[in-house]
Tab-separated table of C-alpha atoms (C1' of nucleotides) in Angstrom:
chain	number	residue	atom	x	y	z
A	1	UNK	CA	79.658	90.187	67.578
A	2	UNK	CA	83.028	91.813	68.173
A	3	UNK	CA	82.590	94.593	65.622
A	4	UNK	CA	85.615	96.766	65.739
A	5	UNK	CA	84.390	99.577	67.908
A	6	UNK	CA	87.085	102.152	68.267
A	7	UNK	CA	86.968	105.680	69.464
A	8	UNK	CA	84.391	107.958	67.870
A	9	UNK	CA	86.432	110.914	68.717
A	10	UNK	CA	86.194	113.410	71.516
A	11	UNK	CA	83.003	111.985	72.942
A	12	UNK	CA	82.010	108.993	74.941
A	13	UNK	CA	80.926	106.148	72.719
A	14	UNK	CA	77.415	105.087	73.685
A	15	UNK	CA	77.921	101.721	71.953
A	16	UNK	CA	80.828	101.000	74.218
A	17	UNK	CA	78.757	102.109	77.202
A	18	UNK	CA	75.946	99.693	76.472
A	19	UNK	CA	78.287	96.942	75.333
A	20	UNK	CA	79.924	96.974	78.716
A	21	UNK	CA	76.626	96.923	80.561
A	22	UNK	CA	75.389	94.108	78.343
A	23	UNK	CA	78.547	92.074	78.909
A	24	UNK	CA	78.322	92.545	82.710
A	25	UNK	CA	74.669	91.524	82.714
A	26	UNK	CA	75.352	88.469	80.527
A	27	UNK	CA	78.224	87.322	82.741
A	28	UNK	CA	76.024	87.859	85.787
A	29	UNK	CA	73.226	85.655	84.513
A	30	UNK	CA	75.521	82.982	83.031
A	31	UNK	CA	78.089	82.596	85.773
A	32	UNK	CA	76.729	84.539	88.690
A	33	UNK	CA	78.583	87.010	90.915
A	34	UNK	CA	81.812	85.026	90.885
A	35	UNK	CA	81.946	85.230	87.071
A	36	UNK	CA	81.963	89.019	87.005
A	37	UNK	CA	85.393	90.560	87.059
A	38	UNK	CA	86.428	93.794	85.459
A	39	UNK	CA	88.802	91.792	83.309
A	40	UNK	CA	86.131	89.384	82.161
A	41	UNK	CA	83.659	92.158	81.430
A	42	UNK	CA	86.232	93.980	79.344
A	43	UNK	CA	87.039	90.829	77.405
A	44	UNK	CA	83.415	90.026	76.782
A	45	UNK	CA	82.546	93.547	75.772
A	46	UNK	CA	85.515	93.821	73.445
A	47	UNK	CA	86.622	96.843	75.439
A	48	UNK	CA	89.813	97.891	77.089
A	49	UNK	CA	90.227	97.742	80.879
A	50	UNK	CA	91.230	101.419	80.966
A	51	UNK	CA	87.896	102.242	79.393
A	52	UNK	CA	86.039	100.440	82.162
A	53	UNK	CA	88.016	102.130	84.862
A	54	UNK	CA	87.497	105.514	83.186
A	55	UNK	CA	83.763	105.313	83.577
A	56	UNK	CA	83.205	103.012	86.537
A	57	UNK	CA	85.543	103.391	89.498
A	58	UNK	CA	84.640	99.996	90.952
A	59	UNK	CA	82.807	96.816	90.255
A	60	UNK	CA	80.066	97.992	92.627
A	61	UNK	CA	79.481	101.061	90.498
A	62	UNK	CA	79.242	98.966	87.368
A	63	UNK	CA	76.790	96.572	88.969
A	64	UNK	CA	74.651	99.422	90.197
A	65	UNK	CA	74.340	100.808	86.702
A	66	UNK	CA	73.407	97.370	85.365
A	67	UNK	CA	70.711	97.244	87.977
A	68	UNK	CA	69.401	100.767	87.519
A	69	UNK	CA	69.168	100.346	83.765
A	70	UNK	CA	66.903	97.306	84.167
A	71	UNK	CA	64.939	99.007	86.826
A	72	UNK	CA	64.276	102.028	84.684
A	73	UNK	CA	62.767	99.948	81.945
A	74	UNK	CA	60.844	97.516	84.114
A	75	UNK	CA	59.429	99.402	87.054
A	76	UNK	CA	58.417	102.485	85.238
A	77	UNK	CA	55.353	103.400	87.163
A	78	UNK	CA	52.889	101.673	89.341
A	79	UNK	CA	49.270	102.825	89.072
A	80	UNK	CA	47.730	104.105	92.273
A	81	UNK	CA	45.302	101.600	93.748
A	82	UNK	CA	42.337	101.926	96.026
A	83	UNK	CA	44.332	102.264	99.217
A	84	UNK	CA	47.855	102.891	100.409
A	85	UNK	CA	47.898	99.355	101.724
A	86	UNK	CA	47.296	97.904	98.251
A	87	UNK	CA	49.833	100.291	96.773
A	88	UNK	CA	52.397	99.124	99.237
A	89	UNK	CA	51.680	95.456	98.525
A	90	UNK	CA	51.790	96.051	94.814
A	91	UNK	CA	55.161	97.772	95.088
A	92	UNK	CA	56.684	95.035	97.203
A	93	UNK	CA	55.335	92.410	94.976
A	94	UNK	CA	56.641	94.051	91.829
A	95	UNK	CA	60.090	94.407	93.330
A	96	UNK	CA	60.190	90.736	94.190
A	97	UNK	CA	58.943	89.735	90.733
A	98	UNK	CA	61.520	92.101	89.197
A	99	UNK	CA	64.268	90.427	91.215
A	100	UNK	CA	63.046	86.931	90.443
A	101	UNK	CA	62.313	87.322	86.711
A	102	UNK	CA	65.067	89.485	85.409
A	103	UNK	CA	68.855	89.613	85.780
A	104	UNK	CA	68.313	92.437	88.248
A	105	UNK	CA	67.961	90.013	91.110
A	106	UNK	CA	71.383	88.594	90.599
A	107	UNK	CA	72.695	92.097	90.142
A	108	UNK	CA	71.213	93.263	93.375
A	109	UNK	CA	72.497	90.194	95.244
A	110	UNK	CA	75.965	91.079	93.928
A	111	UNK	CA	75.670	94.664	94.916
A	112	UNK	CA	74.752	93.717	98.510
A	113	UNK	CA	77.692	91.301	98.555
A	114	UNK	CA	80.041	93.909	97.242
A	115	UNK	CA	78.810	96.346	99.906
A	116	UNK	CA	80.020	93.948	102.577
A	117	UNK	CA	83.577	94.328	101.309
A	118	UNK	CA	83.653	97.962	100.220
A	119	UNK	CA	82.513	100.721	102.606
A	120	UNK	CA	82.020	103.199	99.767
A	121	UNK	CA	79.721	100.756	98.008
A	122	UNK	CA	77.749	100.281	101.221
A	123	UNK	CA	77.203	104.007	101.582
A	124	UNK	CA	76.127	104.336	97.976
A	125	UNK	CA	73.775	101.373	98.340
A	126	UNK	CA	72.245	102.618	101.542
A	127	UNK	CA	72.236	106.399	101.061
A	128	UNK	CA	71.360	106.546	97.354
A	129	UNK	CA	69.797	103.398	95.989
A	130	UNK	CA	67.804	102.412	99.051
A	131	UNK	CA	67.024	105.884	100.255
A	132	UNK	CA	64.923	106.561	97.169
A	133	UNK	CA	62.770	103.503	97.601
A	134	UNK	CA	62.343	104.065	101.252
A	135	UNK	CA	61.367	107.665	100.691
A	136	UNK	CA	58.548	106.738	98.325
A	137	UNK	CA	57.431	103.918	100.570
A	138	UNK	CA	57.441	106.263	103.581
A	139	UNK	CA	55.266	108.656	101.562
A	140	UNK	CA	52.782	105.812	101.083
A	141	UNK	CA	52.672	105.339	104.829
A	142	UNK	CA	52.082	109.040	105.432
A	143	UNK	CA	49.243	108.999	102.951
A	144	UNK	CA	47.831	105.986	104.762
A	145	UNK	CA	47.973	107.918	107.974
A	146	UNK	CA	46.273	110.950	106.525
A	147	UNK	CA	43.533	108.719	105.004
A	148	UNK	CA	42.928	107.072	108.349
A	149	UNK	CA	44.038	103.645	107.203
A	150	UNK	CA	46.511	103.650	110.150
A	151	UNK	CA	47.141	105.735	113.183
A	152	UNK	CA	48.436	109.291	112.871
A	153	UNK	CA	52.023	108.788	113.832
A	154	UNK	CA	53.397	105.522	112.450
A	155	UNK	CA	56.917	104.321	113.077
A	156	UNK	CA	57.695	104.303	109.381
A	157	UNK	CA	61.325	103.308	109.782
A	158	UNK	CA	60.543	100.179	111.707
A	159	UNK	CA	57.651	99.271	109.318
A	160	UNK	CA	59.859	99.705	106.311
A	161	UNK	CA	62.600	97.614	107.849
A	162	UNK	CA	60.176	94.792	108.309
A	163	UNK	CA	58.780	94.983	104.813
A	164	UNK	CA	62.049	95.509	102.882
A	165	UNK	CA	63.846	93.202	105.279
A	166	UNK	CA	61.589	90.319	104.373
A	167	UNK	CA	62.284	90.906	100.643
A	168	UNK	CA	66.032	91.113	101.171
A	169	UNK	CA	66.060	87.993	103.328
A	170	UNK	CA	64.192	86.043	100.632
A	171	UNK	CA	66.430	87.388	97.837
A	172	UNK	CA	69.667	86.617	99.618
A	173	UNK	CA	68.648	83.134	100.592
A	174	UNK	CA	67.234	82.333	97.183
A	175	UNK	CA	63.698	81.950	98.371
A	176	UNK	CA	61.871	84.531	96.288
A	177	UNK	CA	59.110	82.311	95.127
A	178	UNK	CA	56.107	83.213	97.215
A	179	UNK	CA	52.959	81.530	98.228
A	180	UNK	CA	49.932	83.400	96.890
A	181	UNK	CA	48.875	86.405	98.898
A	182	UNK	CA	51.960	86.282	101.082
A	183	UNK	CA	52.941	89.833	100.438
A	184	UNK	CA	49.440	91.345	100.859
A	185	UNK	CA	49.095	89.456	104.091
A	186	UNK	CA	52.440	90.703	105.425
A	187	UNK	CA	51.519	94.242	104.463
A	188	UNK	CA	48.177	93.809	106.059
A	189	UNK	CA	49.847	92.670	109.312
A	190	UNK	CA	52.257	95.606	109.334
A	191	UNK	CA	49.354	98.006	108.766
A	192	UNK	CA	47.397	96.251	111.508
A	193	UNK	CA	50.222	96.946	113.854
A	194	UNK	CA	49.994	100.630	112.967
A	195	UNK	CA	46.328	100.958	113.958
A	196	UNK	CA	45.717	103.509	116.711
A	197	UNK	CA	47.187	102.110	119.913
A	198	UNK	CA	49.165	99.496	118.051
A	199	UNK	CA	52.819	98.691	118.493
A	200	UNK	CA	53.873	100.777	115.469
A	201	UNK	CA	52.212	103.941	116.791
A	202	UNK	CA	54.541	106.523	118.165
A	203	UNK	CA	53.497	109.045	120.797
A	204	UNK	CA	53.133	112.673	119.805
B	1	UNK	CA	103.684	85.169	119.070
B	2	UNK	CA	104.927	82.964	116.304
B	3	UNK	CA	105.929	80.079	118.491
B	4	UNK	CA	107.265	77.310	116.381
B	5	UNK	CA	104.198	75.110	116.175
B	6	UNK	CA	104.968	72.076	114.118
B	7	UNK	CA	103.143	68.839	113.843
B	8	UNK	CA	102.304	66.993	117.008
B	9	UNK	CA	102.152	63.760	115.191
B	10	UNK	CA	99.345	61.674	114.001
B	11	UNK	CA	96.652	63.959	115.385
B	12	UNK	CA	95.207	67.317	114.563
B	13	UNK	CA	96.996	70.112	116.476
B	14	UNK	CA	94.331	72.015	118.438
B	15	UNK	CA	96.737	74.936	118.773
B	16	UNK	CA	96.883	75.265	115.038
B	17	UNK	CA	93.139	74.984	114.829
B	18	UNK	CA	92.494	77.829	117.187
B	19	UNK	CA	95.380	79.881	115.888
B	20	UNK	CA	93.777	79.850	112.406
B	21	UNK	CA	90.372	80.827	113.801
B	22	UNK	CA	91.936	83.541	115.882
B	23	UNK	CA	93.826	84.917	112.892
B	24	UNK	CA	90.674	84.943	110.694
B	25	UNK	CA	88.733	86.711	113.388
B	26	UNK	CA	91.409	89.296	113.966
B	27	UNK	CA	91.702	90.080	110.245
B	28	UNK	CA	87.928	90.306	110.073
B	29	UNK	CA	87.706	92.902	112.838
B	30	UNK	CA	90.767	94.844	111.712
B	31	UNK	CA	90.336	94.961	107.956
B	32	UNK	CA	86.864	93.684	107.311
B	33	UNK	CA	85.752	91.080	104.795
B	34	UNK	CA	88.065	92.376	102.141
B	35	UNK	CA	91.064	91.736	104.390
B	36	UNK	CA	90.345	88.050	104.864
B	37	UNK	CA	92.076	85.811	102.359
B	38	UNK	CA	93.211	82.288	102.884
B	39	UNK	CA	96.693	83.481	102.223
B	40	UNK	CA	96.528	86.290	104.778
B	41	UNK	CA	94.977	84.030	107.396
B	42	UNK	CA	97.731	81.491	106.958
B	43	UNK	CA	100.391	84.150	107.254
B	44	UNK	CA	98.843	85.694	110.349
B	45	UNK	CA	98.362	82.288	112.025
B	46	UNK	CA	101.852	81.123	111.207
B	47	UNK	CA	100.346	78.205	109.422
B	48	UNK	CA	100.825	76.702	106.018
B	49	UNK	CA	98.233	77.171	103.297
B	50	UNK	CA	97.881	73.369	102.766
B	51	UNK	CA	96.913	73.074	106.426
B	52	UNK	CA	94.073	75.560	105.871
B	53	UNK	CA	92.801	73.786	102.852
B	54	UNK	CA	92.990	70.474	104.602
B	55	UNK	CA	90.495	71.503	107.222
B	56	UNK	CA	88.435	74.175	105.560
B	57	UNK	CA	87.490	73.580	101.935
B	58	UNK	CA	86.607	77.204	101.304
B	59	UNK	CA	86.670	80.671	102.908
B	60	UNK	CA	82.968	80.331	103.652
B	61	UNK	CA	83.577	77.214	105.727
B	62	UNK	CA	86.302	79.001	107.671
B	63	UNK	CA	84.069	82.021	108.335
B	64	UNK	CA	81.220	79.854	109.471
B	65	UNK	CA	83.426	78.142	112.041
B	66	UNK	CA	84.667	81.525	113.277
B	67	UNK	CA	80.998	82.534	113.672
B	68	UNK	CA	79.861	79.315	115.354
B	69	UNK	CA	82.664	79.428	117.829
B	70	UNK	CA	81.660	82.887	118.983
B	71	UNK	CA	78.012	81.934	119.023
B	72	UNK	CA	78.614	78.904	121.173
B	73	UNK	CA	80.273	80.955	123.883
B	74	UNK	CA	77.935	83.969	123.696
B	75	UNK	CA	74.394	82.718	123.075
B	76	UNK	CA	74.552	79.750	125.322
B	77	UNK	CA	71.062	79.710	126.543
B	78	UNK	CA	68.265	82.152	126.937
B	79	UNK	CA	66.039	81.735	130.028
B	80	UNK	CA	62.415	81.157	129.293
B	81	UNK	CA	60.306	84.270	129.963
B	82	UNK	CA	56.688	84.802	130.845
B	83	UNK	CA	55.410	84.418	127.310
B	84	UNK	CA	56.486	83.127	123.889
B	85	UNK	CA	56.252	86.720	122.684
B	86	UNK	CA	58.822	87.890	125.212
B	87	UNK	CA	61.012	84.903	124.454
B	88	UNK	CA	60.953	85.747	120.768
B	89	UNK	CA	61.794	89.380	121.405
B	90	UNK	CA	64.618	88.394	123.712
B	91	UNK	CA	66.050	86.035	121.170
B	92	UNK	CA	65.967	88.573	118.364
B	93	UNK	CA	67.415	91.221	120.547
B	94	UNK	CA	70.216	89.025	121.728
B	95	UNK	CA	71.105	88.050	118.156
B	96	UNK	CA	71.282	91.709	117.135
B	97	UNK	CA	73.410	92.630	120.160
B	98	UNK	CA	75.671	89.671	119.443
B	99	UNK	CA	76.080	90.908	115.827
B	100	UNK	CA	76.718	94.453	117.035
B	101	UNK	CA	79.030	93.848	119.918
B	102	UNK	CA	81.251	90.994	118.790
B	103	UNK	CA	83.237	90.146	115.677
B	104	UNK	CA	80.386	87.705	114.817
B	105	UNK	CA	78.508	90.445	113.078
B	106	UNK	CA	81.306	91.073	110.660
B	107	UNK	CA	81.704	87.313	110.232
B	108	UNK	CA	78.064	86.881	109.434
B	109	UNK	CA	78.064	89.718	106.988
B	110	UNK	CA	81.015	88.012	105.271
B	111	UNK	CA	79.221	84.691	105.180
B	112	UNK	CA	76.226	86.192	103.569
B	113	UNK	CA	78.412	87.921	101.019
B	114	UNK	CA	80.322	84.751	100.284
B	115	UNK	CA	76.999	82.911	99.796
B	116	UNK	CA	76.162	85.220	96.936
B	117	UNK	CA	79.229	84.012	95.054
B	118	UNK	CA	79.358	80.369	96.085
B	119	UNK	CA	76.234	78.178	95.686
B	120	UNK	CA	77.566	75.545	98.106
B	121	UNK	CA	78.034	78.243	100.756
B	122	UNK	CA	74.515	79.445	100.181
B	123	UNK	CA	73.104	75.973	100.750
B	124	UNK	CA	75.131	75.511	103.897
B	125	UNK	CA	74.048	78.921	105.188
B	126	UNK	CA	70.435	78.366	104.467
B	127	UNK	CA	69.991	74.690	105.153
B	128	UNK	CA	72.236	74.317	108.198
B	129	UNK	CA	73.050	77.578	109.903
B	130	UNK	CA	69.707	79.266	109.400
B	131	UNK	CA	67.546	76.176	109.657
B	132	UNK	CA	68.515	75.678	113.240
B	133	UNK	CA	67.520	79.160	114.304
B	134	UNK	CA	64.333	79.047	112.338
B	135	UNK	CA	63.396	75.702	113.845
B	136	UNK	CA	63.738	76.941	117.404
B	137	UNK	CA	61.908	80.150	116.557
B	138	UNK	CA	59.099	78.165	114.905
B	139	UNK	CA	58.887	76.122	118.049
B	140	UNK	CA	58.330	79.304	119.992
B	141	UNK	CA	55.455	80.214	117.660
B	142	UNK	CA	53.897	76.788	118.099
B	143	UNK	CA	54.053	77.192	121.834
B	144	UNK	CA	52.459	80.587	121.482
B	145	UNK	CA	49.637	79.019	119.517
B	146	UNK	CA	49.167	76.303	122.108
B	147	UNK	CA	49.116	78.849	124.897
B	148	UNK	CA	46.485	80.927	123.079
B	149	UNK	CA	48.809	83.872	122.592
B	150	UNK	CA	48.092	83.687	118.877
B	151	UNK	CA	45.657	81.867	116.657
B	152	UNK	CA	45.909	78.070	116.238
B	153	UNK	CA	47.450	77.870	112.776
B	154	UNK	CA	50.005	80.680	112.301
B	155	UNK	CA	51.907	81.163	109.088
B	156	UNK	CA	55.201	80.620	110.817
B	157	UNK	CA	57.351	80.842	107.666
B	158	UNK	CA	56.098	84.263	106.801
B	159	UNK	CA	56.309	85.490	110.356
B	160	UNK	CA	59.897	84.321	110.631
B	161	UNK	CA	60.815	85.951	107.339
B	162	UNK	CA	59.536	89.267	108.628
B	163	UNK	CA	61.386	88.959	111.965
B	164	UNK	CA	64.739	87.630	110.724
B	165	UNK	CA	64.468	89.712	107.568
B	166	UNK	CA	64.433	92.879	109.584
B	167	UNK	CA	67.571	91.762	111.482
B	168	UNK	CA	69.422	90.834	108.272
B	169	UNK	CA	68.442	94.068	106.590
B	170	UNK	CA	69.762	96.112	109.495
B	171	UNK	CA	72.968	94.068	109.726
B	172	UNK	CA	73.741	94.275	106.030
B	173	UNK	CA	73.111	98.030	105.820
B	174	UNK	CA	75.080	98.709	109.028
B	175	UNK	CA	72.079	99.929	110.918
B	176	UNK	CA	72.025	97.583	113.856
B	177	UNK	CA	71.703	100.226	116.532
B	178	UNK	CA	68.091	100.220	117.567
B	179	UNK	CA	65.738	102.628	119.177
B	180	UNK	CA	64.616	101.357	122.589
B	181	UNK	CA	61.772	98.799	122.420
B	182	UNK	CA	61.951	98.544	118.667
B	183	UNK	CA	62.294	94.793	118.672
B	184	UNK	CA	59.556	94.103	121.195
B	185	UNK	CA	57.252	96.354	119.224
B	186	UNK	CA	58.030	94.575	115.988
B	187	UNK	CA	57.404	91.183	117.634
B	188	UNK	CA	54.211	92.485	119.146
B	189	UNK	CA	53.017	93.595	115.750
B	190	UNK	CA	53.816	90.242	114.172
B	191	UNK	CA	52.027	88.446	117.000
B	192	UNK	CA	49.104	90.806	116.586
B	193	UNK	CA	48.846	89.805	112.937
B	194	UNK	CA	48.599	86.203	114.070
B	195	UNK	CA	45.591	86.721	116.320
B	196	UNK	CA	42.552	84.633	115.253
B	197	UNK	CA	41.230	86.001	111.952
B	198	UNK	CA	44.445	88.036	111.365
B	199	UNK	CA	46.516	87.987	108.200
B	200	UNK	CA	49.022	85.473	109.534
B	201	UNK	CA	46.290	82.938	110.299
B	202	UNK	CA	46.098	80.016	107.914
B	203	UNK	CA	42.950	78.085	107.297
B	204	UNK	CA	42.758	74.507	108.570
C	1	DG	C1'	91.737	122.729	56.656
C	2	DA	C1'	94.660	122.302	60.820
C	3	DC	C1'	94.916	121.523	65.601
C	4	DG	C1'	93.940	120.372	70.452
C	5	DT	C1'	91.398	117.235	72.971
C	6	DA	C1'	89.566	113.214	74.722
C	7	DA	C1'	87.851	108.551	74.044
C	8	DC	C1'	89.091	104.035	72.395
C	9	DG	C1'	91.492	99.235	72.179
C	10	DG	C1'	95.742	96.769	73.081
C	11	DA	C1'	99.631	95.339	75.533
C	12	DA	C1'	102.175	95.166	79.429
C	13	DC	C1'	103.383	96.049	84.242
C	14	DG	C1'	104.014	94.671	89.523
C	15	DG	C1'	101.423	92.817	92.894
C	16	DA	C1'	97.985	89.879	95.417
C	17	DC	C1'	95.587	85.827	95.833
C	18	DC	C1'	93.908	81.373	94.212
C	19	DG	C1'	94.233	76.247	94.753
C	20	DT	C1'	97.588	72.592	94.307
C	21	DA	C1'	101.896	69.926	94.464
C	22	DT	C1'	106.110	68.454	96.722
C	23	DA	C1'	109.264	67.699	100.333
C	24	DG	C1'	110.871	66.959	104.871
C	25	DA	C1'	110.268	67.113	110.100
C	26	DC	C1'	107.649	65.253	113.588
C	27	DA	C1'	105.232	62.245	116.909
C	28	DA	C1'	101.222	59.461	117.937
C	29	DA	C1'	99.140	54.867	116.817
C	30	DC	C1'	99.850	50.250	115.876
D	1	DG	C1'	110.210	49.900	114.401
D	2	DT	C1'	107.053	50.747	110.890
D	3	DT	C1'	103.081	53.108	109.500
D	4	DT	C1'	100.205	56.902	109.405
D	5	DG	C1'	98.677	61.382	109.358
D	6	DT	C1'	99.664	66.346	110.604
D	7	DC	C1'	102.474	70.237	110.362
D	8	DT	C1'	105.612	74.040	108.010
D	9	DA	C1'	107.860	75.687	104.014
D	10	DT	C1'	108.327	76.615	99.277
D	11	DA	C1'	107.124	76.792	94.689
D	12	DC	C1'	103.998	76.386	90.798
D	13	DG	C1'	100.703	78.130	86.977
D	14	DG	C1'	96.869	80.670	86.824
D	15	DT	C1'	93.483	84.739	87.438
D	16	DC	C1'	92.491	89.177	88.523
D	17	DC	C1'	93.658	93.719	90.260
D	18	DG	C1'	94.494	98.668	89.127
D	19	DT	C1'	97.620	101.368	86.426
D	20	DT	C1'	100.623	102.987	82.705
D	21	DC	C1'	101.901	103.845	78.044
D	22	DC	C1'	100.919	103.680	73.282
D	23	DG	C1'	98.975	104.553	68.647
D	24	DT	C1'	94.485	105.422	66.548
D	25	DT	C1'	90.244	107.789	65.838
D	26	DA	C1'	87.316	111.608	65.167
D	27	DC	C1'	84.779	115.448	67.438
D	28	DG	C1'	84.886	120.534	68.495
D	29	DT	C1'	87.164	124.664	67.662
D	30	DC	C1'	89.696	128.019	65.536
DNA sequence: GACGTAACGGAACGGACCGTATAGACAAAC
DNA sequence: GTTTGTCTATACGGTCCGTTCCGTTACGTC
């Protein structure tokens, strides 16, 4: 376990790097958000606190890397389905399964919590982490518009707020378990609202 | 300011009570969630820490009372409109304005954050604070069904998740400012999905 | 082969906050 | 007049914060 893992010289030690992320993830799953402190992570990882602060300026930054590491290996790529609507449903469903079935859900809950106390963390969450997902989801909606699945000028912002909002709300209230077909039905309803003349259609 | 406010005898001192709530609210608006500690609230209120812990077992409980006090005086009663759809839009809009224009928004953000670290706080948030609002919103949907505005057996849970979820998502990412008519259009879309044969219609 | 550089773990720091315990002043309730 | 319960004040041991200094290690360079 606690193999002596000293400096390997002039370079960042990748073992230390992953040991810290592993320790943070383990504490997160075992004790939840309250159990994760920089001090506890350092203890558990067999690392020094200065090492943590050298690479992660805040707890939020550490949690985000824990999350992103999981995400990279889990949500590699979703195959394109028959329609943008199905793609959207598959994406939302896979995010919610990812949150429910891996430590990433607890990590993301913690990141959102941290963002309520730390303005810099909020900006990073909103303008970097979320922006990526929203951009790819918005691209799906534009493809849907081009394919005629929905009207030509959908209010993508509002539609995404409803879709991601539902997922956040479920995550943060610990209600991620879904009835079958819930997500496809929600997506269908949002797409229905974006049919020509519908409430999600913008003029112009 | 710091009038000597000792015990008034065998009874709870209402001045102390409100002084603590005032102090918590002031810290919340001035310094945000991170600035609110039981210690700081006690200092600011000119109260003793044991007094705080006597009446509020946790920071979450204190924050919830700060929130509820504001809510009681602000969202007293919404007049019934011409349709359940308009009532729902008015309710959602008034909640978001309440969050945006009063310290309650910061309080609610803090409560959600606290709930991610404290399981008891999560239960109280979900099963008491939220349950009330969801119950009255579900009643609106039932009235809509009876009035024929939507189909007879709407999936109220999913509809409410989409509506409240959007509001939460905006609050927690500091994006509460809305384009005009956004909320009515979202509500219209959700109601549209609940028309007979729509994705929000349940069998039976 | 020697040296500068940078990462590493360990120990310690002052400070803030946690939740609790104790003590004494106070006035209502009985 | 005694009991009861609330209030302030202070102090406690503990945890965590973010930082500093230290001695060690070995890479990259000369």
